[in-house]
Amino acid sequence: MATVGSCSGHEEEDVLLDGHAYIGNKPNHTTAVDFTRNFERLVASFWRAPPPLPSTLYVYSPDISDPAAFSEAPRIIRMVRGFILFRVVIRSRHRFCIPMEDFDYFVYNVHGRALYRITNPAPLSFHDDVVGLLPRPFRTSARCSVAALVPTPNPSVFALHVFHSNIGRWASTQVVLKDPQQDFPIKIPRNARRLLSHYPSTVITIGGEGGTMGWVDLWRGILLCDILSPDPVLRGVPLPLPRVLFKPDGEISSDHFGCPKPFRRITFINRPDGRPCLRFVDLDVSCTRLPDEDESGRPSFWFDSWSVITWSNFKMSNSFDDWKNDCMPVHADIIILKEQMRMQLLEYKLLRKKPSQDSKSVSTNADWKLENLWVSQPTPSMLPPNIVYLIARAEFMHPKAYVLAVDMIKREVHGVTEFGTMRELAPDIICIPGSVSPA
């Protein structure tokens, strides 16, 4: 399968990127300039750091003296092979629920030092989750295609909205689900009927001559579409069954399914051996709601345990059997903590001690457990493929976030670092996998 490749010609490395850019002037060798719709200069600079350290996108306008003119922090929608799609909003009249037409959308080519404002899609309307980015093979430009897939009342028909930078406008068409994904191998409980409909929660870019993109419902499956085809259609690829479907005794659960992003993630990888594949990760968390609230008035939870499992898919056909476990599930209580790593986690207050019945017992470092830590948003690494990144917080919804790098083969914490303070309370997405070539 021909796939999207590097636009720089260099070997690419993983990055972790905060989902919101910072407003500030930090020029470097990647800095690029374009104009907003109101002809204000907009400057973008990318500062790369090796994971688990976060890389940062800085956005700045020399024509705007007051940073408060940015109505909200610039939002990164997608990152693919050194191309970043982001949006900014300046001096919006709306304080909350800013309408789509108020945003300026930009594509930034980190390697080519190119910044390009794309046409606002209004009056079209869609969520960031359904927007994908397809870089085109030009090193010194921001040439690309941007596409959004939106469900319609007919579950077999979707609206496909596509922007090609060489044309400069949005075009819309209806696409048919020609090859629906394979039926679930188990009967889905009534309370889990959400799994029977496809609601995209992220988009992956595969590329190739047809410009293949995948709209992923992280609970359910993938809808693949060749957006460069003159007659695009959709075809389904199932995802591994959610582990929350199964109770500890093996019975089928009837739990309701909310947002999947805190628990399931996917990425497309060009492996070092040349084989392209999908890599999928599932986080299973067991927690208990406590009767009291925390100091901020938010719900309080005690986390009993968590485990991570990863799958790879080299065929990408319409079969559950294509998914192969990379290794056995890694449970928090068997993850190895070397003494230096344990001390660092204690310093960050990321190890928790379960309350003891014996208040006179003496606590040791070993009493503080990793399994009682609140983790979310598992992110599969592109390089190396055996690492999974987890967002970790000392308490539920605590504003300070850290990144744990867990080696799934060695079953140990490979690294930990402060990721920053979450500036948006909605836990949408703050950890974006991407890849860029090193400077």
mmCIF file of N, CA and C in Angstrom, residues 129-254:
data_model
loop_
_atom_site.group_PDB
_atom_site.id
_atom_site.type_symbol
_atom_site.label_atom_id
_atom_site.label_comp_id
_atom_site.label_asym_id
_atom_site.label_seq_id
_atom_site.Cartn_x
_atom_site.Cartn_y
_atom_site.Cartn_z
ATOM 1 N N ASP A 129 -13.322 17.243 15.390
ATOM 2 C CA ASP A 129 -13.030 15.812 15.435
ATOM 3 C C ASP A 129 -13.145 15.141 14.073
ATOM 4 N N VAL A 130 -13.929 15.698 13.156
ATOM 5 C CA VAL A 130 -14.171 15.038 11.866
ATOM 6 C C VAL A 130 -13.313 15.629 10.756
ATOM 7 N N VAL A 131 -12.348 16.473 11.105
ATOM 8 C CA VAL A 131 -11.518 17.148 10.106
ATOM 9 C C VAL A 131 -10.165 16.456 10.008
ATOM 10 N N GLY A 132 -9.780 16.084 8.789
ATOM 11 C CA GLY A 132 -8.496 15.442 8.539
ATOM 12 C C GLY A 132 -7.637 16.269 7.607
ATOM 13 N N LEU A 133 -6.339 15.964 7.597
ATOM 14 C CA LEU A 133 -5.354 16.734 6.835
ATOM 15 C C LEU A 133 -4.526 15.786 5.979
ATOM 16 N N LEU A 134 -4.397 16.115 4.685
ATOM 17 C CA LEU A 134 -3.599 15.319 3.751
ATOM 18 C C LEU A 134 -2.520 16.206 3.144
ATOM 19 N N PRO A 135 -1.266 16.119 3.609
ATOM 20 C CA PRO A 135 -0.182 16.900 2.997
ATOM 21 C C PRO A 135 0.059 16.446 1.561
ATOM 22 N N ARG A 136 0.457 17.395 0.721
ATOM 23 C CA ARG A 136 0.807 17.076 -0.659
ATOM 24 C C ARG A 136 2.313 17.216 -0.815
ATOM 25 N N PRO A 137 2.933 16.481 -1.753
ATOM 26 C CA PRO A 137 4.402 16.355 -1.791
ATOM 27 C C PRO A 137 5.130 17.557 -2.368
ATOM 28 N N PHE A 138 5.052 18.699 -1.656
ATOM 29 C CA PHE A 138 5.828 19.874 -2.021
ATOM 30 C C PHE A 138 6.532 20.372 -0.767
ATOM 31 N N ARG A 139 7.866 20.383 -0.786
ATOM 32 C CA ARG A 139 8.633 20.625 0.437
ATOM 33 C C ARG A 139 8.519 22.056 0.947
ATOM 34 N N THR A 140 8.411 23.023 0.051
ATOM 35 C CA THR A 140 8.511 24.424 0.471
ATOM 36 C C THR A 140 7.172 25.139 0.404
ATOM 37 N N SER A 141 6.078 24.420 0.484
ATOM 38 C CA SER A 141 4.769 25.053 0.479
ATOM 39 C C SER A 141 3.892 24.365 1.508
ATOM 40 N N ALA A 142 2.717 24.935 1.706
ATOM 41 C CA ALA A 142 1.737 24.328 2.607
ATOM 42 C C ALA A 142 0.606 23.716 1.795
ATOM 43 N N ARG A 143 0.935 23.208 0.599
ATOM 44 C CA ARG A 143 -0.085 22.606 -0.248
ATOM 45 C C ARG A 143 -0.634 21.350 0.420
ATOM 46 N N CYS A 144 -1.956 21.232 0.414
ATOM 47 C CA CYS A 144 -2.581 20.137 1.152
ATOM 48 C C CYS A 144 -4.030 20.008 0.736
ATOM 49 N N SER A 145 -4.666 18.993 1.269
ATOM 50 C CA SER A 145 -6.118 18.853 1.202
ATOM 51 C C SER A 145 -6.635 18.703 2.623
ATOM 52 N N VAL A 146 -7.775 19.303 2.888
ATOM 53 C CA VAL A 146 -8.442 19.198 4.183
ATOM 54 C C VAL A 146 -9.828 18.616 3.924
ATOM 55 N N ALA A 147 -10.230 17.640 4.717
ATOM 56 C CA ALA A 147 -11.510 16.974 4.471
ATOM 57 C C ALA A 147 -12.252 16.734 5.776
ATOM 58 N N ALA A 148 -13.575 16.826 5.698
ATOM 59 C CA ALA A 148 -14.447 16.550 6.845
ATOM 60 C C ALA A 148 -15.554 15.606 6.401
ATOM 61 N N LEU A 149 -15.846 14.620 7.238
ATOM 62 C CA LEU A 149 -16.906 13.647 6.957
ATOM 63 C C LEU A 149 -17.985 13.794 8.022
ATOM 64 N N VAL A 150 -19.216 14.036 7.572
ATOM 65 C CA VAL A 150 -20.306 14.345 8.495
ATOM 66 C C VAL A 150 -21.444 13.347 8.289
ATOM 67 N N PRO A 151 -21.940 12.716 9.364
ATOM 68 C CA PRO A 151 -23.077 11.795 9.230
ATOM 69 C C PRO A 151 -24.327 12.517 8.733
ATOM 70 N N THR A 152 -25.202 11.777 8.073
ATOM 71 C CA THR A 152 -26.514 12.268 7.655
ATOM 72 C C THR A 152 -27.578 11.395 8.321
ATOM 73 N N PRO A 153 -28.858 11.752 8.182
ATOM 74 C CA PRO A 153 -29.901 10.890 8.766
ATOM 75 C C PRO A 153 -29.881 9.458 8.236
ATOM 76 N N ASN A 154 -29.339 9.264 7.040
ATOM 77 C CA ASN A 154 -29.193 7.920 6.479
ATOM 78 C C ASN A 154 -27.852 7.349 6.931
ATOM 79 N N PRO A 155 -27.825 6.284 7.747
ATOM 80 C CA PRO A 155 -26.549 5.770 8.273
ATOM 81 C C PRO A 155 -25.613 5.230 7.204
ATOM 82 N N SER A 156 -26.095 5.049 5.972
ATOM 83 C CA SER A 156 -25.249 4.551 4.884
ATOM 84 C C SER A 156 -24.742 5.664 3.982
ATOM 85 N N VAL A 157 -25.087 6.912 4.309
ATOM 86 C CA VAL A 157 -24.679 8.057 3.488
ATOM 87 C C VAL A 157 -24.056 9.113 4.393
ATOM 88 N N PHE A 158 -22.913 9.665 3.953
ATOM 89 C CA PHE A 158 -22.229 10.718 4.690
ATOM 90 C C PHE A 158 -21.968 11.892 3.748
ATOM 91 N N ALA A 159 -21.853 13.075 4.322
ATOM 92 C CA ALA A 159 -21.474 14.260 3.549
ATOM 93 C C ALA A 159 -19.966 14.448 3.653
ATOM 94 N N LEU A 160 -19.293 14.509 2.504
ATOM 95 C CA LEU A 160 -17.848 14.708 2.456
ATOM 96 C C LEU A 160 -17.561 16.119 1.970
ATOM 97 N N HIS A 161 -16.894 16.909 2.811
ATOM 98 C CA HIS A 161 -16.509 18.275 2.472
ATOM 99 C C HIS A 161 -14.990 18.313 2.317
ATOM 100 N N VAL A 162 -14.504 18.780 1.161
ATOM 101 C CA VAL A 162 -13.071 18.733 0.870
ATOM 102 C C VAL A 162 -12.591 20.098 0.392
ATOM 103 N N PHE A 163 -11.439 20.505 0.905
ATOM 104 C CA PHE A 163 -10.751 21.721 0.456
ATOM 105 C C PHE A 163 -9.397 21.324 -0.122
ATOM 106 N N HIS A 164 -9.137 21.695 -1.383
ATOM 107 C CA HIS A 164 -7.838 21.492 -2.010
ATOM 108 C C HIS A 164 -7.165 22.857 -2.140
ATOM 109 N N SER A 165 -5.957 22.986 -1.593
ATOM 110 C CA SER A 165 -5.297 24.293 -1.582
ATOM 111 C C SER A 165 -4.993 24.802 -2.989
ATOM 112 N N ASN A 166 -4.804 23.896 -3.958
ATOM 113 C CA ASN A 166 -4.526 24.353 -5.320
ATOM 114 C C ASN A 166 -5.780 24.874 -6.018
ATOM 115 N N ILE A 167 -6.962 24.551 -5.473
ATOM 116 C CA ILE A 167 -8.220 25.069 -6.020
ATOM 117 C C ILE A 167 -8.704 26.262 -5.207
ATOM 118 N N GLY A 168 -8.567 26.177 -3.883
ATOM 119 C CA GLY A 168 -8.853 27.324 -3.030
ATOM 120 C C GLY A 168 -10.288 27.456 -2.572
ATOM 121 N N ARG A 169 -11.077 26.418 -2.702
ATOM 122 C CA ARG A 169 -12.461 26.490 -2.215
ATOM 123 C C ARG A 169 -12.912 25.109 -1.754
ATOM 124 N N TRP A 170 -13.985 25.118 -0.949
ATOM 125 C CA TRP A 170 -14.561 23.878 -0.440
ATOM 126 C C TRP A 170 -15.547 23.302 -1.448
ATOM 127 N N ALA A 171 -15.558 21.976 -1.550
ATOM 128 C CA ALA A 171 -16.531 21.272 -2.385
ATOM 129 C C ALA A 171 -17.172 20.180 -1.543
ATOM 130 N N SER A 172 -18.453 19.942 -1.775
ATOM 131 C CA SER A 172 -19.195 18.964 -0.978
ATOM 132 C C SER A 172 -19.836 17.924 -1.879
ATOM 133 N N THR A 173 -19.869 16.709 -1.395
ATOM 134 C CA THR A 173 -20.515 15.619 -2.109
ATOM 135 C C THR A 173 -21.017 14.601 -1.101
ATOM 136 N N GLN A 174 -21.951 13.793 -1.512
ATOM 137 C CA GLN A 174 -22.422 12.702 -0.664
ATOM 138 C C GLN A 174 -21.685 11.422 -1.036
ATOM 139 N N VAL A 175 -21.225 10.698 -0.030
ATOM 140 C CA VAL A 175 -20.511 9.446 -0.259
ATOM 141 C C VAL A 175 -21.283 8.311 0.407
ATOM 142 N N VAL A 176 -21.263 7.167 -0.244
ATOM 143 C CA VAL A 176 -22.041 6.017 0.199
ATOM 144 C C VAL A 176 -21.130 5.004 0.878
ATOM 145 N N LEU A 177 -21.626 4.403 1.937
ATOM 146 C CA LEU A 177 -20.912 3.325 2.619
ATOM 147 C C LEU A 177 -21.076 2.051 1.790
ATOM 148 N N LYS A 178 -20.123 1.822 0.881
ATOM 149 C CA LYS A 178 -20.214 0.701 -0.056
ATOM 150 C C LYS A 178 -19.929 -0.631 0.626
ATOM 151 N N ASP A 179 -19.009 -0.632 1.577
ATOM 152 C CA ASP A 179 -18.593 -1.874 2.244
ATOM 153 C C ASP A 179 -18.661 -1.664 3.749
ATOM 154 N N PRO A 180 -19.836 -1.860 4.377
ATOM 155 C CA PRO A 180 -19.956 -1.657 5.828
ATOM 156 C C PRO A 180 -19.026 -2.592 6.591
ATOM 157 N N GLN A 181 -18.625 -2.141 7.784
ATOM 158 C CA GLN A 181 -17.706 -2.963 8.557
ATOM 159 C C GLN A 181 -18.380 -4.251 9.022
ATOM 160 N N GLN A 182 -17.551 -5.249 9.273
ATOM 161 C CA GLN A 182 -18.011 -6.564 9.710
ATOM 162 C C GLN A 182 -18.861 -6.443 10.973
ATOM 163 N N ASP A 183 -19.915 -7.253 11.040
ATOM 164 C CA ASP A 183 -20.775 -7.245 12.225
ATOM 165 C C ASP A 183 -19.981 -7.645 13.467
ATOM 166 N N PHE A 184 -20.409 -7.126 14.616
ATOM 167 C CA PHE A 184 -19.765 -7.499 15.872
ATOM 168 C C PHE A 184 -19.946 -8.995 16.124
ATOM 169 N N PRO A 185 -18.923 -9.654 16.655
ATOM 170 C CA PRO A 185 -19.021 -11.102 16.889
ATOM 171 C C PRO A 185 -19.847 -11.457 18.117
ATOM 172 N N ILE A 186 -20.353 -10.461 18.828
ATOM 173 C CA ILE A 186 -21.200 -10.709 19.994
ATOM 174 C C ILE A 186 -22.466 -9.873 19.866
ATOM 175 N N LYS A 187 -23.476 -10.239 20.623
ATOM 176 C CA LYS A 187 -24.700 -9.461 20.647
ATOM 177 C C LYS A 187 -24.482 -8.213 21.492
ATOM 178 N N ILE A 188 -24.815 -7.059 20.922
ATOM 179 C CA ILE A 188 -24.602 -5.797 21.623
ATOM 180 C C ILE A 188 -25.797 -5.511 22.529
ATOM 181 N N PRO A 189 -25.560 -5.277 23.843
ATOM 182 C CA PRO A 189 -26.665 -4.989 24.767
ATOM 183 C C PRO A 189 -27.399 -3.712 24.376
ATOM 184 N N ARG A 190 -28.635 -3.605 24.829
ATOM 185 C CA ARG A 190 -29.457 -2.457 24.469
ATOM 186 C C ARG A 190 -28.806 -1.145 24.898
ATOM 187 N N ASN A 191 -28.218 -1.112 26.097
ATOM 188 C CA ASN A 191 -27.607 0.126 26.578
ATOM 189 C C ASN A 191 -26.309 0.466 25.858
ATOM 190 N N ALA A 192 -25.813 -0.447 25.019
ATOM 191 C CA ALA A 192 -24.593 -0.187 24.254
ATOM 192 C C ALA A 192 -24.891 -0.014 22.771
ATOM 193 N N ARG A 193 -26.133 0.333 22.434
ATOM 194 C CA ARG A 193 -26.514 0.501 21.035
ATOM 195 C C ARG A 193 -25.738 1.620 20.351
ATOM 196 N N ARG A 194 -25.124 2.466 21.136
ATOM 197 C CA ARG A 194 -24.257 3.511 20.572
ATOM 198 C C ARG A 194 -23.214 2.907 19.631
ATOM 199 N N LEU A 195 -22.797 1.661 19.888
ATOM 200 C CA LEU A 195 -21.773 1.013 19.078
ATOM 201 C C LEU A 195 -22.258 0.666 17.678
ATOM 202 N N LEU A 196 -23.548 0.716 17.439
ATOM 203 C CA LEU A 196 -24.094 0.301 16.153
ATOM 204 C C LEU A 196 -24.138 1.437 15.140
ATOM 205 N N SER A 197 -23.809 2.650 15.561
ATOM 206 C CA SER A 197 -23.753 3.799 14.655
ATOM 207 C C SER A 197 -22.352 4.379 14.663
ATOM 208 N N HIS A 198 -21.969 5.005 13.550
ATOM 209 C CA HIS A 198 -20.601 5.509 13.407
ATOM 210 C C HIS A 198 -20.576 7.021 13.644
ATOM 211 N N TYR A 199 -19.878 7.424 14.712
ATOM 212 C CA TYR A 199 -19.698 8.836 15.040
ATOM 213 C C TYR A 199 -18.197 9.110 15.130
ATOM 214 N N PRO A 200 -17.596 9.714 14.105
ATOM 215 C CA PRO A 200 -16.136 9.905 14.105
ATOM 216 C C PRO A 200 -15.675 10.734 15.295
ATOM 217 N N SER A 201 -14.577 10.277 15.907
ATOM 218 C CA SER A 201 -13.988 11.002 17.027
ATOM 219 C C SER A 201 -12.558 11.437 16.736
ATOM 220 N N THR A 202 -11.974 10.959 15.639
ATOM 221 C CA THR A 202 -10.663 11.419 15.188
ATOM 222 C C THR A 202 -10.492 10.991 13.734
ATOM 223 N N VAL A 203 -9.425 11.483 13.101
ATOM 224 C CA VAL A 203 -9.154 11.179 11.692
ATOM 225 C C VAL A 203 -7.691 10.791 11.554
ATOM 226 N N ILE A 204 -7.419 9.732 10.783
ATOM 227 C CA ILE A 204 -6.049 9.329 10.479
ATOM 228 C C ILE A 204 -5.798 9.520 8.990
ATOM 229 N N THR A 205 -4.549 9.783 8.642
ATOM 230 C CA THR A 205 -4.146 9.963 7.248
ATOM 231 C C THR A 205 -3.248 8.811 6.837
ATOM 232 N N ILE A 206 -3.651 8.099 5.798
ATOM 233 C CA ILE A 206 -2.862 7.001 5.253
ATOM 234 C C ILE A 206 -2.157 7.440 3.979
ATOM 235 N N GLY A 207 -2.844 8.179 3.119
ATOM 236 C CA GLY A 207 -2.226 8.750 1.929
ATOM 237 C C GLY A 207 -2.302 7.833 0.729
ATOM 238 N N GLY A 208 -1.208 7.793 -0.053
ATOM 239 C CA GLY A 208 -1.213 7.024 -1.280
ATOM 240 C C GLY A 208 -1.812 7.817 -2.426
ATOM 241 N N GLU A 209 -1.879 7.194 -3.602
ATOM 242 C CA GLU A 209 -2.365 7.881 -4.793
ATOM 243 C C GLU A 209 -3.803 8.361 -4.634
ATOM 244 N N GLY A 210 -4.616 7.595 -3.916
ATOM 245 C CA GLY A 210 -6.006 7.993 -3.735
ATOM 246 C C GLY A 210 -6.224 8.977 -2.610
ATOM 247 N N GLY A 211 -5.173 9.280 -1.849
ATOM 248 C CA GLY A 211 -5.340 10.178 -0.708
ATOM 249 C C GLY A 211 -6.249 9.573 0.349
ATOM 250 N N THR A 212 -5.909 8.361 0.795
ATOM 251 C CA THR A 212 -6.774 7.643 1.737
ATOM 252 C C THR A 212 -6.738 8.282 3.121
ATOM 253 N N MET A 213 -7.915 8.538 3.655
ATOM 254 C CA MET A 213 -8.061 9.015 5.022
ATOM 255 C C MET A 213 -9.061 8.122 5.737
ATOM 256 N N GLY A 214 -8.948 8.060 7.057
ATOM 257 C CA GLY A 214 -9.833 7.216 7.839
ATOM 258 C C GLY A 214 -10.527 7.996 8.935
ATOM 259 N N TRP A 215 -11.849 7.952 8.941
ATOM 260 C CA TRP A 215 -12.629 8.602 9.994
ATOM 261 C C TRP A 215 -12.948 7.550 11.045
ATOM 262 N N VAL A 216 -12.429 7.765 12.240
ATOM 263 C CA VAL A 216 -12.403 6.730 13.264
ATOM 264 C C VAL A 216 -13.428 7.013 14.355
ATOM 265 N N ASP A 217 -14.340 6.085 14.536
ATOM 266 C CA ASP A 217 -15.162 6.035 15.738
ATOM 267 C C ASP A 217 -14.410 5.123 16.694
ATOM 268 N N LEU A 218 -13.785 5.688 17.715
ATOM 269 C CA LEU A 218 -12.875 4.922 18.560
ATOM 270 C C LEU A 218 -13.564 3.798 19.325
ATOM 271 N N TRP A 219 -14.876 3.852 19.469
ATOM 272 C CA TRP A 219 -15.596 2.741 20.085
ATOM 273 C C TRP A 219 -15.895 1.634 19.076
ATOM 274 N N ARG A 220 -15.942 1.986 17.792
ATOM 275 C CA ARG A 220 -16.558 1.089 16.818
ATOM 276 C C ARG A 220 -15.628 0.642 15.688
ATOM 277 N N GLY A 221 -15.148 1.591 14.857
ATOM 278 C CA GLY A 221 -14.375 1.206 13.684
ATOM 279 C C GLY A 221 -13.946 2.410 12.868
ATOM 280 N N ILE A 222 -13.473 2.137 11.651
ATOM 281 C CA ILE A 222 -12.912 3.150 10.766
ATOM 282 C C ILE A 222 -13.679 3.151 9.452
ATOM 283 N N LEU A 223 -13.945 4.341 8.914
ATOM 284 C CA LEU A 223 -14.460 4.489 7.564
ATOM 285 C C LEU A 223 -13.345 5.056 6.700
ATOM 286 N N LEU A 224 -12.831 4.242 5.774
ATOM 287 C CA LEU A 224 -11.769 4.670 4.875
ATOM 288 C C LEU A 224 -12.370 5.292 3.621
ATOM 289 N N CYS A 225 -11.712 6.353 3.130
ATOM 290 C CA CYS A 225 -12.190 7.040 1.932
ATOM 291 C C CYS A 225 -11.004 7.597 1.164
ATOM 292 N N ASP A 226 -10.980 7.385 -0.153
ATOM 293 C CA ASP A 226 -9.956 7.963 -1.025
ATOM 294 C C ASP A 226 -10.459 9.320 -1.488
ATOM 295 N N ILE A 227 -10.045 10.376 -0.789
ATOM 296 C CA ILE A 227 -10.644 11.689 -1.042
ATOM 297 C C ILE A 227 -10.195 12.298 -2.366
ATOM 298 N N LEU A 228 -9.122 11.781 -2.986
ATOM 299 C CA LEU A 228 -8.673 12.290 -4.283
ATOM 300 C C LEU A 228 -9.331 11.551 -5.443
ATOM 301 N N SER A 229 -10.114 10.537 -5.138
ATOM 302 C CA SER A 229 -10.805 9.787 -6.181
ATOM 303 C C SER A 229 -11.929 10.633 -6.773
ATOM 304 N N PRO A 230 -12.173 10.521 -8.098
ATOM 305 C CA PRO A 230 -13.297 11.266 -8.688
ATOM 306 C C PRO A 230 -14.654 10.757 -8.217
ATOM 307 N N ASP A 231 -14.711 9.534 -7.713
ATOM 308 C CA ASP A 231 -15.965 8.959 -7.235
ATOM 309 C C ASP A 231 -15.716 8.253 -5.900
ATOM 310 N N PRO A 232 -15.502 9.011 -4.826
ATOM 311 C CA PRO A 232 -15.134 8.393 -3.544
ATOM 312 C C PRO A 232 -16.288 7.616 -2.926
ATOM 313 N N VAL A 233 -15.946 6.521 -2.267
ATOM 314 C CA VAL A 233 -16.907 5.726 -1.500
ATOM 315 C C VAL A 233 -16.266 5.406 -0.152
ATOM 316 N N LEU A 234 -17.062 4.862 0.760
ATOM 317 C CA LEU A 234 -16.583 4.513 2.093
ATOM 318 C C LEU A 234 -16.517 3.001 2.247
ATOM 319 N N ARG A 235 -15.523 2.552 2.993
ATOM 320 C CA ARG A 235 -15.403 1.131 3.315
ATOM 321 C C ARG A 235 -15.002 0.999 4.782
ATOM 322 N N GLY A 236 -15.539 0.002 5.439
ATOM 323 C CA GLY A 236 -15.369 -0.116 6.874
ATOM 324 C C GLY A 236 -14.227 -1.023 7.283
ATOM 325 N N VAL A 237 -13.586 -0.666 8.394
ATOM 326 C CA VAL A 237 -12.569 -1.488 9.051
ATOM 327 C C VAL A 237 -12.921 -1.517 10.535
ATOM 328 N N PRO A 238 -13.202 -2.684 11.111
ATOM 329 C CA PRO A 238 -13.579 -2.727 12.528
ATOM 330 C C PRO A 238 -12.384 -2.496 13.444
ATOM 331 N N LEU A 239 -12.665 -2.026 14.648
ATOM 332 C CA LEU A 239 -11.661 -1.897 15.700
ATOM 333 C C LEU A 239 -11.850 -3.024 16.717
ATOM 334 N N PRO A 240 -10.817 -3.323 17.506
ATOM 335 C CA PRO A 240 -10.984 -4.316 18.578
ATOM 336 C C PRO A 240 -12.149 -3.946 19.491
ATOM 337 N N LEU A 241 -12.847 -4.946 19.960
ATOM 338 C CA LEU A 241 -13.993 -4.704 20.829
ATOM 339 C C LEU A 241 -13.571 -3.947 22.082
ATOM 340 N N PRO A 242 -14.377 -2.983 22.525
ATOM 341 C CA PRO A 242 -14.054 -2.268 23.763
ATOM 342 C C PRO A 242 -14.005 -3.216 24.954
ATOM 343 N N ARG A 243 -12.959 -3.101 25.749
ATOM 344 C CA ARG A 243 -12.857 -3.978 26.923
ATOM 345 C C ARG A 243 -13.922 -3.668 27.969
ATOM 346 N N VAL A 244 -14.462 -2.437 27.934
ATOM 347 C CA VAL A 244 -15.513 -2.102 28.902
ATOM 348 C C VAL A 244 -16.799 -2.867 28.608
ATOM 349 N N LEU A 245 -16.864 -3.544 27.449
ATOM 350 C CA LEU A 245 -18.027 -4.369 27.147
ATOM 351 C C LEU A 245 -18.098 -5.603 28.036
ATOM 352 N N PHE A 246 -16.960 -5.990 28.603
ATOM 353 C CA PHE A 246 -16.891 -7.265 29.302
ATOM 354 C C PHE A 246 -16.672 -7.056 30.799
ATOM 355 N N LYS A 247 -17.493 -7.703 31.600
ATOM 356 C CA LYS A 247 -17.328 -7.689 33.041
ATOM 357 C C LYS A 247 -16.194 -8.642 33.428
ATOM 358 N N PRO A 248 -15.665 -8.510 34.656
ATOM 359 C CA PRO A 248 -14.578 -9.412 35.082
ATOM 360 C C PRO A 248 -14.921 -10.891 34.973
ATOM 361 N N ASP A 249 -16.216 -11.238 35.100
ATOM 362 C CA ASP A 249 -16.601 -12.646 35.015
ATOM 363 C C ASP A 249 -16.836 -13.109 33.584
ATOM 364 N N GLY A 250 -16.586 -12.194 32.602
ATOM 365 C CA GLY A 250 -16.748 -12.561 31.205
ATOM 366 C C GLY A 250 -18.112 -12.244 30.630
ATOM 367 N N GLU A 251 -19.074 -11.863 31.486
ATOM 368 C CA GLU A 251 -20.398 -11.508 31.000
ATOM 369 C C GLU A 251 -20.340 -10.182 30.233
ATOM 370 N N ILE A 252 -21.343 -9.980 29.350
ATOM 371 C CA ILE A 252 -21.394 -8.760 28.562
ATOM 372 C C ILE A 252 -21.951 -7.627 29.419
ATOM 373 N N SER A 253 -21.260 -6.502 29.425
ATOM 374 C CA SER A 253 -21.677 -5.343 30.206
ATOM 375 C C SER A 253 -22.688 -4.521 29.415
ATOM 376 N N SER A 254 -23.498 -3.766 30.122
ATOM 377 C CA SER A 254 -24.463 -2.870 29.471
ATOM 378 C C SER A 254 -24.177 -1.420 29.831
#
